[in-house]
PDB file of C-alpha atoms in Angstrom:
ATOM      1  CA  UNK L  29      -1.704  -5.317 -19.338  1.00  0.00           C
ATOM      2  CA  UNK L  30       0.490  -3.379 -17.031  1.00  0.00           C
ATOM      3  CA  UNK L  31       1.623   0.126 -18.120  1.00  0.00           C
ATOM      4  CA  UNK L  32       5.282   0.445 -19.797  1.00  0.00           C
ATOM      5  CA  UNK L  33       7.520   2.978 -17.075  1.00  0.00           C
ATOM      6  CA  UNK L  34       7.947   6.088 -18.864  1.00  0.00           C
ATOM      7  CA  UNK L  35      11.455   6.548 -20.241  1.00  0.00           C
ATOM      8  CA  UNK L  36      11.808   9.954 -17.791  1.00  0.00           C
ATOM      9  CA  UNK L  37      11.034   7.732 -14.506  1.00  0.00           C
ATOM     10  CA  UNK L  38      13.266   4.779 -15.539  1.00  0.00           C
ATOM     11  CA  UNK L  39      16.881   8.247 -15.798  1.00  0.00           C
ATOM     12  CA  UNK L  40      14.918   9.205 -12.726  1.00  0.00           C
ATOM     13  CA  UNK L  41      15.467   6.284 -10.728  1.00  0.00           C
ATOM     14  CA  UNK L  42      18.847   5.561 -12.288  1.00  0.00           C
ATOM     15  CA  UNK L  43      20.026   8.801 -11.102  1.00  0.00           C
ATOM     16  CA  UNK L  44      18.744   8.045  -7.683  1.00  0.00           C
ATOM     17  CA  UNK L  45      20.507   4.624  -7.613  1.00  0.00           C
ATOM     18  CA  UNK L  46      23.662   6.325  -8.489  1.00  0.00           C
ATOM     19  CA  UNK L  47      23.722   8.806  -6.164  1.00  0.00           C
ATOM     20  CA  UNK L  48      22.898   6.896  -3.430  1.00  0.00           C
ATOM     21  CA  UNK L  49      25.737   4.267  -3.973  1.00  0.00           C
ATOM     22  CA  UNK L  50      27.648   7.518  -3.750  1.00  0.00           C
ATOM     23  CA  UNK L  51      26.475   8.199  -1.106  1.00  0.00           C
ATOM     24  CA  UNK L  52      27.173   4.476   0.823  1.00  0.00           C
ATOM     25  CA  UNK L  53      30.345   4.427  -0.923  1.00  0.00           C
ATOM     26  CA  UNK L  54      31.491   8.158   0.728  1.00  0.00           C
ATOM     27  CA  UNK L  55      30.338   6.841   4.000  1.00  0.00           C
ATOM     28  CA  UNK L  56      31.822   3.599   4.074  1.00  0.00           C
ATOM     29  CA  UNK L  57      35.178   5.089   3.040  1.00  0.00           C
ATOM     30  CA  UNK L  58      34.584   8.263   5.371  1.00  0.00           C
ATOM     31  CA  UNK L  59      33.907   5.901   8.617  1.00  0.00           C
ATOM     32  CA  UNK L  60      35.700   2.547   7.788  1.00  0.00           C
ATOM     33  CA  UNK L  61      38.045   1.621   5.171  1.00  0.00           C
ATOM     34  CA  UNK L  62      40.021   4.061   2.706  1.00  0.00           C
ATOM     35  CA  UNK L  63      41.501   2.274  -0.622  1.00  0.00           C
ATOM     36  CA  UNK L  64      45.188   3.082  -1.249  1.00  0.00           C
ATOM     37  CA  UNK L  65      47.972   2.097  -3.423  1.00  0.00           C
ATOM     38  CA  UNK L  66      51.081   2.077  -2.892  1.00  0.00           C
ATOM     39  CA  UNK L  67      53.012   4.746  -6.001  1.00  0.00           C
ATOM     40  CA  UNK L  68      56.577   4.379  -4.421  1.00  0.00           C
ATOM     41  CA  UNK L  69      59.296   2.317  -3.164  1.00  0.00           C
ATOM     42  CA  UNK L  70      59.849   4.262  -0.024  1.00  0.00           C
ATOM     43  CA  UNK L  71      58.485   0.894   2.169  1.00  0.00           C
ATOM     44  CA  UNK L  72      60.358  -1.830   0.267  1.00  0.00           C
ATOM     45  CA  UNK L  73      60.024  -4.911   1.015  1.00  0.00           C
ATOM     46  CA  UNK L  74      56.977  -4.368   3.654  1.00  0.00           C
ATOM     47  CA  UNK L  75      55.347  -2.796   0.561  1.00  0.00           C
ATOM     48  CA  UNK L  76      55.972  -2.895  -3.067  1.00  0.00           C
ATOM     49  CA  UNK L  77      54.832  -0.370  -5.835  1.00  0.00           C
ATOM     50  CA  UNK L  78      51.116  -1.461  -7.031  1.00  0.00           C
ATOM     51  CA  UNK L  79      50.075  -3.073  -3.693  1.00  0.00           C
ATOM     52  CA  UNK L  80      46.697  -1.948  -3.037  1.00  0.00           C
ATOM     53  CA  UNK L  81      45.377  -1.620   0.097  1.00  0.00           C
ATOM     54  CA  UNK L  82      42.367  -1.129   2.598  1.00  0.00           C
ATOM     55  CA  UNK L  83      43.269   1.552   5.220  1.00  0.00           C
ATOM     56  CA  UNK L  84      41.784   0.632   8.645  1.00  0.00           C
ATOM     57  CA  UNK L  85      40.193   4.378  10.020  1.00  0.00           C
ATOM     58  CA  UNK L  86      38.294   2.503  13.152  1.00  0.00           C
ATOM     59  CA  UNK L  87      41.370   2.069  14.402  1.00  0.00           C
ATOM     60  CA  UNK L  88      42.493   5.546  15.712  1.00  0.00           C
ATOM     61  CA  UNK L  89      39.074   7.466  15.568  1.00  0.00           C
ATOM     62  CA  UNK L  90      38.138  10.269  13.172  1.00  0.00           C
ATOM     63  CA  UNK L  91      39.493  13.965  12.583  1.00  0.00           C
ATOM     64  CA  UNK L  92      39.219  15.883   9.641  1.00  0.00           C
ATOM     65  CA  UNK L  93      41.489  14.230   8.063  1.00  0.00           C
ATOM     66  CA  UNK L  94      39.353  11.216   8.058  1.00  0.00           C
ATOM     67  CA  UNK L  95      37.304  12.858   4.836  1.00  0.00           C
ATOM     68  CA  UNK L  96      38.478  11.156   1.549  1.00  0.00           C
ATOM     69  CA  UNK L  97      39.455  13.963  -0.746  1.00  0.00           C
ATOM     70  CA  UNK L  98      39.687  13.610  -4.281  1.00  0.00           C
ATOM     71  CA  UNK L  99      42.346  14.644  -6.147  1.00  0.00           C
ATOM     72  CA  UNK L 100      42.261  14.290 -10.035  1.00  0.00           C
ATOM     73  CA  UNK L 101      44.580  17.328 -11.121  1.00  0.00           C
ATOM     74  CA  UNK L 102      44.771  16.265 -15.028  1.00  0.00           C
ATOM     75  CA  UNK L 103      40.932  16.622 -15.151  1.00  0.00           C
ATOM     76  CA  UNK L 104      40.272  19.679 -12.574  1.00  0.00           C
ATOM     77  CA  UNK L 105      39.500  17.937  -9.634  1.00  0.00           C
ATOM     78  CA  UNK L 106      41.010  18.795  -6.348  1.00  0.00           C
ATOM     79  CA  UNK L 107      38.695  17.996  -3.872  1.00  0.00           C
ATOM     80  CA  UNK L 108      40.536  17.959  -0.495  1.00  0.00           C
ATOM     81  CA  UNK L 109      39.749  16.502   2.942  1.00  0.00           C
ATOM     82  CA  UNK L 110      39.958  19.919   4.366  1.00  0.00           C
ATOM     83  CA  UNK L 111      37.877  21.629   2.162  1.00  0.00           C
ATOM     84  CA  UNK L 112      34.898  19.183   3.124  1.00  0.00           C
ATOM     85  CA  UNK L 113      35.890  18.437   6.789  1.00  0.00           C
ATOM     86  CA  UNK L 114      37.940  21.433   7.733  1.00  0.00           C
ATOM     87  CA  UNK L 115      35.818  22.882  10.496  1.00  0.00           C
ATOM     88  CA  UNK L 116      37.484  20.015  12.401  1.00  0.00           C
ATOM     89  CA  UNK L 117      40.853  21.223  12.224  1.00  0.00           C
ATOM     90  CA  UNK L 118      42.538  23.079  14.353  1.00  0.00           C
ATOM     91  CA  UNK L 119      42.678  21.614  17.750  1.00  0.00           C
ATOM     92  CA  UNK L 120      44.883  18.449  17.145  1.00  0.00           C
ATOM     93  CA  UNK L 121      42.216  15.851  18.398  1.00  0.00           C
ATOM     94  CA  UNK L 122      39.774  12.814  17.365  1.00  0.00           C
ATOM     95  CA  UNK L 123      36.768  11.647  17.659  1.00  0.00           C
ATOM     96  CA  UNK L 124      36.402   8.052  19.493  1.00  0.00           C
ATOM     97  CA  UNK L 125      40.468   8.499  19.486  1.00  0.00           C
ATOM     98  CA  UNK L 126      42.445   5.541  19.590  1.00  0.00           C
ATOM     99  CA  UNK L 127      46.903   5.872  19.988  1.00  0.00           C
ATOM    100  CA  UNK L 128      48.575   4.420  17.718  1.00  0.00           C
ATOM    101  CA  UNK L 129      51.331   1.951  18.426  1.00  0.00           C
ATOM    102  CA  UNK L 130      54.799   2.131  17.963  1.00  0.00           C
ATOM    103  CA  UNK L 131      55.292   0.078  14.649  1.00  0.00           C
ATOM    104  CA  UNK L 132      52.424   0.269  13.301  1.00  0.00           C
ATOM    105  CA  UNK L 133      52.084   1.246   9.249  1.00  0.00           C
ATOM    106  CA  UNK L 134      50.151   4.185   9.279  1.00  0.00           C
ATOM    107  CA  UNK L 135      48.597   6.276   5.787  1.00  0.00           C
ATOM    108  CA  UNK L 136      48.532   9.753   7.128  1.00  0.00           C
ATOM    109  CA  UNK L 137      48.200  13.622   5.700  1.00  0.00           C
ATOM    110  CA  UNK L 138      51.481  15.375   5.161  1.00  0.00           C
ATOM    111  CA  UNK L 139      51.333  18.212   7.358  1.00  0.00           C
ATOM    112  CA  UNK L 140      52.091  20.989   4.379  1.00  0.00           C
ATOM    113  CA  UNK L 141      50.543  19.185   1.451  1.00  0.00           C
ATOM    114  CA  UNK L 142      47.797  17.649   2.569  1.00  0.00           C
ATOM    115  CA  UNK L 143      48.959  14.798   0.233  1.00  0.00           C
ATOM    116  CA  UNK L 144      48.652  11.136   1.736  1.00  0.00           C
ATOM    117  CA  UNK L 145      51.863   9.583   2.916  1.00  0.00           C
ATOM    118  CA  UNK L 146      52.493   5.922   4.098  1.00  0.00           C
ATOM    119  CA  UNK L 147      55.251   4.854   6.294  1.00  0.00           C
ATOM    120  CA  UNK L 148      56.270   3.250   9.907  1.00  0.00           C
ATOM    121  CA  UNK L 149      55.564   4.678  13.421  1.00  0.00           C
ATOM    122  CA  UNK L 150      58.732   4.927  15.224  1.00  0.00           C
ATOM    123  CA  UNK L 151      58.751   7.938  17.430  1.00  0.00           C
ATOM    124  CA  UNK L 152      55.789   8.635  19.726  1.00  0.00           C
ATOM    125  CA  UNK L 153      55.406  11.660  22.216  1.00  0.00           C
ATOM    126  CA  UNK L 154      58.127  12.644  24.261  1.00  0.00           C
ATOM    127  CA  UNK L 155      60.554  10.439  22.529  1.00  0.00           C
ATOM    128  CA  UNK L 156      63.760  11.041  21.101  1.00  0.00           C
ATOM    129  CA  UNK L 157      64.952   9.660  17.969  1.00  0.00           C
ATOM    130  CA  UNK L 158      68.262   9.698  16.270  1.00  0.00           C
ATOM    131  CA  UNK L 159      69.885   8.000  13.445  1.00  0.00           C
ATOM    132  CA  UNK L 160      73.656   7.171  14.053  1.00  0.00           C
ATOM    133  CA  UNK L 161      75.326   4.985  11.432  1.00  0.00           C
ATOM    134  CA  UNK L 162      72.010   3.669  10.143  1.00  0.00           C
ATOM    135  CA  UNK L 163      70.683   2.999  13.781  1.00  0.00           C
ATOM    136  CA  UNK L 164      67.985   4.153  14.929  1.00  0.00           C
ATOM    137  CA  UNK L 165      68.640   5.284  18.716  1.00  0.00           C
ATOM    138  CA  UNK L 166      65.213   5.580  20.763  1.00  0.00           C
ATOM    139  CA  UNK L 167      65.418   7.206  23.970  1.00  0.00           C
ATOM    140  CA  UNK L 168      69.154   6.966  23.521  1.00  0.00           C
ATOM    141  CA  UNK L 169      69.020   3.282  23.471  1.00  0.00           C
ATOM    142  CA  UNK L 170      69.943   1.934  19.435  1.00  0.00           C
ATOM    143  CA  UNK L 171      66.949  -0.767  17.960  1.00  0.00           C
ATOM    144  CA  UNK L 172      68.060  -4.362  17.309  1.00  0.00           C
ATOM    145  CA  UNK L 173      69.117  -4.776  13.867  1.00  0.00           C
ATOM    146  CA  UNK L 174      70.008  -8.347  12.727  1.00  0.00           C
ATOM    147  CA  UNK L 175      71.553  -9.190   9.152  1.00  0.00           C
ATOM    148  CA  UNK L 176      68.926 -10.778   6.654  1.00  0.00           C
ATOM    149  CA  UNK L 177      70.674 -11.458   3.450  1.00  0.00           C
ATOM    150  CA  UNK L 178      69.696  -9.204  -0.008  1.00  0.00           C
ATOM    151  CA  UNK L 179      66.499  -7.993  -1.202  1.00  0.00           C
ATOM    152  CA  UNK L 180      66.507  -8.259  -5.226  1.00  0.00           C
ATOM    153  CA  UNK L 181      64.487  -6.902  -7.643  1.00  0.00           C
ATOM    154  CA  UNK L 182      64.174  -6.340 -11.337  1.00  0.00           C
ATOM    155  CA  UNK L 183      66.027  -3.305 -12.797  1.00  0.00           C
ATOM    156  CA  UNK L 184      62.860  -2.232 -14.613  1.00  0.00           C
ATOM    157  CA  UNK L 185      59.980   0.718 -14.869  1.00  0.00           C
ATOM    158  CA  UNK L 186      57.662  -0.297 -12.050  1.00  0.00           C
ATOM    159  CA  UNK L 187      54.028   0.905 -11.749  1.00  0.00           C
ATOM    160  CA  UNK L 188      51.922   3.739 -13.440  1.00  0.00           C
ATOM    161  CA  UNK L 189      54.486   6.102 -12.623  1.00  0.00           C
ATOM    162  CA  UNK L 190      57.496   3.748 -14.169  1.00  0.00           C
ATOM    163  CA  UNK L 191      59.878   4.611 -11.399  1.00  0.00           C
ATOM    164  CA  UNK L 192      63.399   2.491 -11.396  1.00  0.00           C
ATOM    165  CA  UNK L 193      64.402   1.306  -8.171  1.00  0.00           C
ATOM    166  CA  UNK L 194      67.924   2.286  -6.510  1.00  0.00           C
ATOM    167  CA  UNK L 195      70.546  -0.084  -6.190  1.00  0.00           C
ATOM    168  CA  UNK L 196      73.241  -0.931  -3.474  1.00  0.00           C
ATOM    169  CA  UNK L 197      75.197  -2.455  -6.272  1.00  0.00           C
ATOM    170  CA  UNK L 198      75.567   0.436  -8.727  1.00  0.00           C
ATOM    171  CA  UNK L 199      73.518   1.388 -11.919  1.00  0.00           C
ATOM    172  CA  UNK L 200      72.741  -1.266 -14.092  1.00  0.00           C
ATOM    173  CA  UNK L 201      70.856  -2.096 -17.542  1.00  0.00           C
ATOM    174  CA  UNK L 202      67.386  -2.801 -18.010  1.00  0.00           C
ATOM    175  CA  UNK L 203      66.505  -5.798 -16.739  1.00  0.00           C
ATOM    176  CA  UNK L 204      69.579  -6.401 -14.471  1.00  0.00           C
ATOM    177  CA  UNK L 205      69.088  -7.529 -10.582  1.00  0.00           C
ATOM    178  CA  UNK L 206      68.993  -4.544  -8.567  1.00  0.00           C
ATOM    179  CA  UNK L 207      70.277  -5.673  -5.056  1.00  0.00           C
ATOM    180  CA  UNK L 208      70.121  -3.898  -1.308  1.00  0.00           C
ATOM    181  CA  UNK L 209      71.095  -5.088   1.936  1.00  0.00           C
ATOM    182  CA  UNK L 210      68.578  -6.560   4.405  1.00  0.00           C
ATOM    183  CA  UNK L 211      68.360  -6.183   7.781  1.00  0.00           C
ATOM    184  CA  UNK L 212      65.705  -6.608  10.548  1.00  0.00           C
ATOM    185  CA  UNK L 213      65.010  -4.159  12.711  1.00  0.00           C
ATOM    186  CA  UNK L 214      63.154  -4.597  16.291  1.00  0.00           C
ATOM    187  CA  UNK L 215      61.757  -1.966  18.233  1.00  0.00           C
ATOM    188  CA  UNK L 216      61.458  -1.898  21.930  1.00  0.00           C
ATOM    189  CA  UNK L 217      57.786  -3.134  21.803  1.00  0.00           C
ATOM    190  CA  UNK L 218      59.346  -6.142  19.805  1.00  0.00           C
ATOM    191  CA  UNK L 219      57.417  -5.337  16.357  1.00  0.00           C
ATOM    192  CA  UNK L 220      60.106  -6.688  13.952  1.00  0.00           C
ATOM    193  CA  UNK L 221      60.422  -6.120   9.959  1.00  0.00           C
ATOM    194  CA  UNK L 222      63.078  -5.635   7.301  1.00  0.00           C
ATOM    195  CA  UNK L 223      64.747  -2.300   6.259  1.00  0.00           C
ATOM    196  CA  UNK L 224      66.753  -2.205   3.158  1.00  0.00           C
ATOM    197  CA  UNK L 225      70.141  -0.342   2.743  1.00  0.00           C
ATOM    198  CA  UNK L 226      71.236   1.165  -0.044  1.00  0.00           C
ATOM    199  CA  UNK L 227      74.629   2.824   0.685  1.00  0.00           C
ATOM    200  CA  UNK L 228      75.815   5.535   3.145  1.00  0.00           C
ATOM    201  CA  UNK L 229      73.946   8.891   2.564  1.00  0.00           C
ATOM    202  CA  UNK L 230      73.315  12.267   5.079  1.00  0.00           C
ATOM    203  CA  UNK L 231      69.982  10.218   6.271  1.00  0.00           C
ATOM    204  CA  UNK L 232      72.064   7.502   7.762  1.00  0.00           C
ATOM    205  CA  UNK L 233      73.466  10.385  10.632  1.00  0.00           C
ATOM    206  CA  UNK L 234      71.211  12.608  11.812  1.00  0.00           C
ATOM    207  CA  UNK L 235      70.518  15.169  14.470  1.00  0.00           C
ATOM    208  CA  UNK L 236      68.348  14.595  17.846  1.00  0.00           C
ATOM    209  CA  UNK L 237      65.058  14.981  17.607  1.00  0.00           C
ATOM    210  CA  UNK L 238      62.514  15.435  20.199  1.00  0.00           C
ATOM    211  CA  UNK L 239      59.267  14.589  19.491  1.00  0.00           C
ATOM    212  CA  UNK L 240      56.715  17.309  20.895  1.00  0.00           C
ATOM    213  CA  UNK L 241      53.147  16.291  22.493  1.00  0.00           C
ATOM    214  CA  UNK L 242      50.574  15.254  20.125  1.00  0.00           C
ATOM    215  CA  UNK L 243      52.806  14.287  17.395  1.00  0.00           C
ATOM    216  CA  UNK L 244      54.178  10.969  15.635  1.00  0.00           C
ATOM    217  CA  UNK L 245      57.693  10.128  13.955  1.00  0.00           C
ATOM    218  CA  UNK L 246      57.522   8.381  10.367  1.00  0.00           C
ATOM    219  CA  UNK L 247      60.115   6.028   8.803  1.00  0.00           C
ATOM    220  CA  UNK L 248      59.952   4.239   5.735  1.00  0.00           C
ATOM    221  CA  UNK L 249      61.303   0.531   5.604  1.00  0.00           C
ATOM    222  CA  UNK L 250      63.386   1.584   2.063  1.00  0.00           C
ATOM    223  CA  UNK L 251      65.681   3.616   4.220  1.00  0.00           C
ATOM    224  CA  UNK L 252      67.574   5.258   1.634  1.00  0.00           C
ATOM    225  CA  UNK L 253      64.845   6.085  -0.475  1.00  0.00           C
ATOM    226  CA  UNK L 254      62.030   7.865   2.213  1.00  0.00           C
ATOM    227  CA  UNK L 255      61.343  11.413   2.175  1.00  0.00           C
ATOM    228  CA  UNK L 256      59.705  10.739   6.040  1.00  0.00           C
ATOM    229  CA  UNK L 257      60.595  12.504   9.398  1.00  0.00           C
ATOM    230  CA  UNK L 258      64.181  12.781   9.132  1.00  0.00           C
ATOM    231  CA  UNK L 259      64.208  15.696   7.223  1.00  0.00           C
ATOM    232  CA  UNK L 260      61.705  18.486   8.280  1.00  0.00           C
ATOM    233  CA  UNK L 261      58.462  20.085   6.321  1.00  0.00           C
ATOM    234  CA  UNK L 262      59.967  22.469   4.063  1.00  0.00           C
ATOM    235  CA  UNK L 263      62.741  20.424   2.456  1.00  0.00           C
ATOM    236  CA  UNK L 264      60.382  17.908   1.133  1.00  0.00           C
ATOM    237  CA  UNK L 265      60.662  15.678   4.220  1.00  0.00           C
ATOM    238  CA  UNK L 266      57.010  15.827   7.218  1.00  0.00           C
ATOM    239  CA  UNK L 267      59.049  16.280   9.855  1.00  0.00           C
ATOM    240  CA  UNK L 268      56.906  15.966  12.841  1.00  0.00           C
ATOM    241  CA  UNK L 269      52.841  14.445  11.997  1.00  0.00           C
ATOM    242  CA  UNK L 270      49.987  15.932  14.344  1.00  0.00           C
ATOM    243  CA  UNK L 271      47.691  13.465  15.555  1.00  0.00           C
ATOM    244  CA  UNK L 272      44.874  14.940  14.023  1.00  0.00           C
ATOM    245  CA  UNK L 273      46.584  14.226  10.476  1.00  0.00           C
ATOM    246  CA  UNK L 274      46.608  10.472  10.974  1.00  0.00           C
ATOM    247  CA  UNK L 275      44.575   8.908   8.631  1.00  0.00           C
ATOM    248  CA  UNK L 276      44.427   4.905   9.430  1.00  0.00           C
ATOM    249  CA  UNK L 277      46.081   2.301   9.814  1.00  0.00           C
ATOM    250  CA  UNK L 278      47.834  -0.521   6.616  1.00  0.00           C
ATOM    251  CA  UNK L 279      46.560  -4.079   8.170  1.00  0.00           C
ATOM    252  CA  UNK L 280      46.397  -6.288   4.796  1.00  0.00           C
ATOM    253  CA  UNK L 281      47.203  -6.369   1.488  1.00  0.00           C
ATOM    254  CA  UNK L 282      43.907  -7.056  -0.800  1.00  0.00           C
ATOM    255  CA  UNK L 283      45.939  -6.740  -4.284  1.00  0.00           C
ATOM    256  CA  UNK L 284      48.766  -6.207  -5.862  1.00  0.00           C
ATOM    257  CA  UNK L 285      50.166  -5.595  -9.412  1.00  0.00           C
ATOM    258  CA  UNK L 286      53.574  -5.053 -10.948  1.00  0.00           C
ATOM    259  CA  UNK L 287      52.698  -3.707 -14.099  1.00  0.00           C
ATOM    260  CA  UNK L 288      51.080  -0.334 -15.167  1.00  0.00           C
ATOM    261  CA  UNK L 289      47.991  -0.906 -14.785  1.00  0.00           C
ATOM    262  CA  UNK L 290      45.672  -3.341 -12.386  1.00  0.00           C
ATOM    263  CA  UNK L 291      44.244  -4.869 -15.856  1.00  0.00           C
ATOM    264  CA  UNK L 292      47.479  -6.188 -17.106  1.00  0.00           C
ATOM    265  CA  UNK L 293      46.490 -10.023 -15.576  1.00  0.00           C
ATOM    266  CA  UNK L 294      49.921 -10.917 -16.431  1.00  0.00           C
ATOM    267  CA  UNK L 295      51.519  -8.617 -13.814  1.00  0.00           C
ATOM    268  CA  UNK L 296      49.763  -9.435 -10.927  1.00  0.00           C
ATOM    269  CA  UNK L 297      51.260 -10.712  -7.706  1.00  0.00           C
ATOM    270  CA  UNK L 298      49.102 -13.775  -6.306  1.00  0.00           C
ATOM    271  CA  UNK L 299      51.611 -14.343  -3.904  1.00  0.00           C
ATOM    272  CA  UNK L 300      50.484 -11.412  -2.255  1.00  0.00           C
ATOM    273  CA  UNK L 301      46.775 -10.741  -2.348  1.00  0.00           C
ATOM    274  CA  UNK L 302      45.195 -10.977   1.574  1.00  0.00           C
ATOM    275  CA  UNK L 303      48.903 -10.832   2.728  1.00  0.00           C
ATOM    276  CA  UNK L 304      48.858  -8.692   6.201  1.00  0.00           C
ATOM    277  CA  UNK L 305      50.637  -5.851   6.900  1.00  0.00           C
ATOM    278  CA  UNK L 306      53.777  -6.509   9.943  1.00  0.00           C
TER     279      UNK L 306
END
């Protein structure tokens, strides 16, 4: 009859397990895909409050900013990427570095926070970028912007955070249809997608900007409603990102959820789960 395992090997090897599927689960995310959800509106309709996502880091190479940091702040964690990986900072490059395209939907660190951001590549080195009357101008030359009808949405308390979305056609009750214009915008490469307008506000005009070596200019889609490069570091915008800070790139929607929480069934969003990233 074969000996019973002793109660102190069977924790033993359970603690093992566990750490080790740490350990495969911190290198998997370190080296190939981050998880991320989406906790604002500030890329409407390209993405939506509760979309979750897998953020591609093969495809720009690694910096420090490619350690996941862990940030838990109602339970005392605040683990951050530089704290782990910060011997890498410093000198604004990558490891197997791959440039990022103009268009692409990129997750990256803000530059003061060290908070994740999501939004659109628009400006790359050397450029200059202006808004004029809700235009972008690139290289003095304005984008292609073509009329697409409304984007609607429920006047309601949307994700864990319960933010209410802002409306083109004036405050409204709960469960009223919260409409902004649509437009599509292409940029020179041709990448197309919609923007949504909200009304005229100081973001529609802005100053030129040149964009130094080594760094990126962010949009958001939900052009009334991004704190992104159009407004600089220390009023609550990120100004211009270092290339070191980019994180990866948004290629598909796996999930996506309306409600408070990912285990309210009724919430979820077939229509998009799989749906890829343009």
């Amino acid at each position: 009859m074969a000996d019973k395992e002793k109660p102190g090997n069977a924790f033993v090897e359970t603690v093992k397990t566990i750490v080790y599927a740490l350990l495969i689960a911190g290198i998997f995310r370190t080296l190939f895909f981050q998880p991320f959800w989406i906790p604002s509106g500030s890329m409407k309709e390209t993405l939506l409050i509760g979309d979750f996502l897998f953020v591609n880091k093969m495809a720009y190479g690694y910096s420090y900013a490619s350690c996941p940091s862990l940030m838990l702040p109602n339970i005392g964690i605040e683990v951050d990427a530089e704290d782990v990986c910060g011997f890498f900072d410093g000198d604004n490059t990558r490891l197997i570095g791959g440039e990022p395209e103009r268009g692409d939907v990129v997750v990256f660190r803000h530059p003061v926070s060290g908070r994740d951001y999501i939004k659109r590549l628009i400006g790359l080195p050397g450029d200059t970028v202006q808004v004029k009357q809700g235009v972008i101008h690139i290289n003095g030359d304005p984008v292609k912007l073509e009329q697409d009808g409304t984007f609607e949405e429920e006047m309601t308390a949307q994700g864990p955070q319960r933010l209410r979305p802002r409306c083109e056609n004036g405050p409204l009750g709960e469960g009223g249809t919260c409409i902004k214009s649509r437009k599509i915008e292409t940029l020179p490469n041709g990448v197309s997608y919609p923007v949504l307008n909200i009304g005229n506000q100081q973001s529609d005009n802005t100053g030129l900007y040149t964009v130094p070596a080594g760094h990126y200019f962010f949009m958001g889609d939900n052009r009334d409603n991004s704190a992104d490069s159009r407004l600089a570091q220390q009023v609550g915008g990120v100004g211009f990102v270092p290339y070191e800070n980019l994180i990866g790139r948004a290629d598909r929607i796996m999930f996506s959820s309306a409600g408070r929480s990912m285990l309210f069934f009724w919430t979820w969003r077939g229509d998009r789960f799989f749906k890829a990233v343009e």
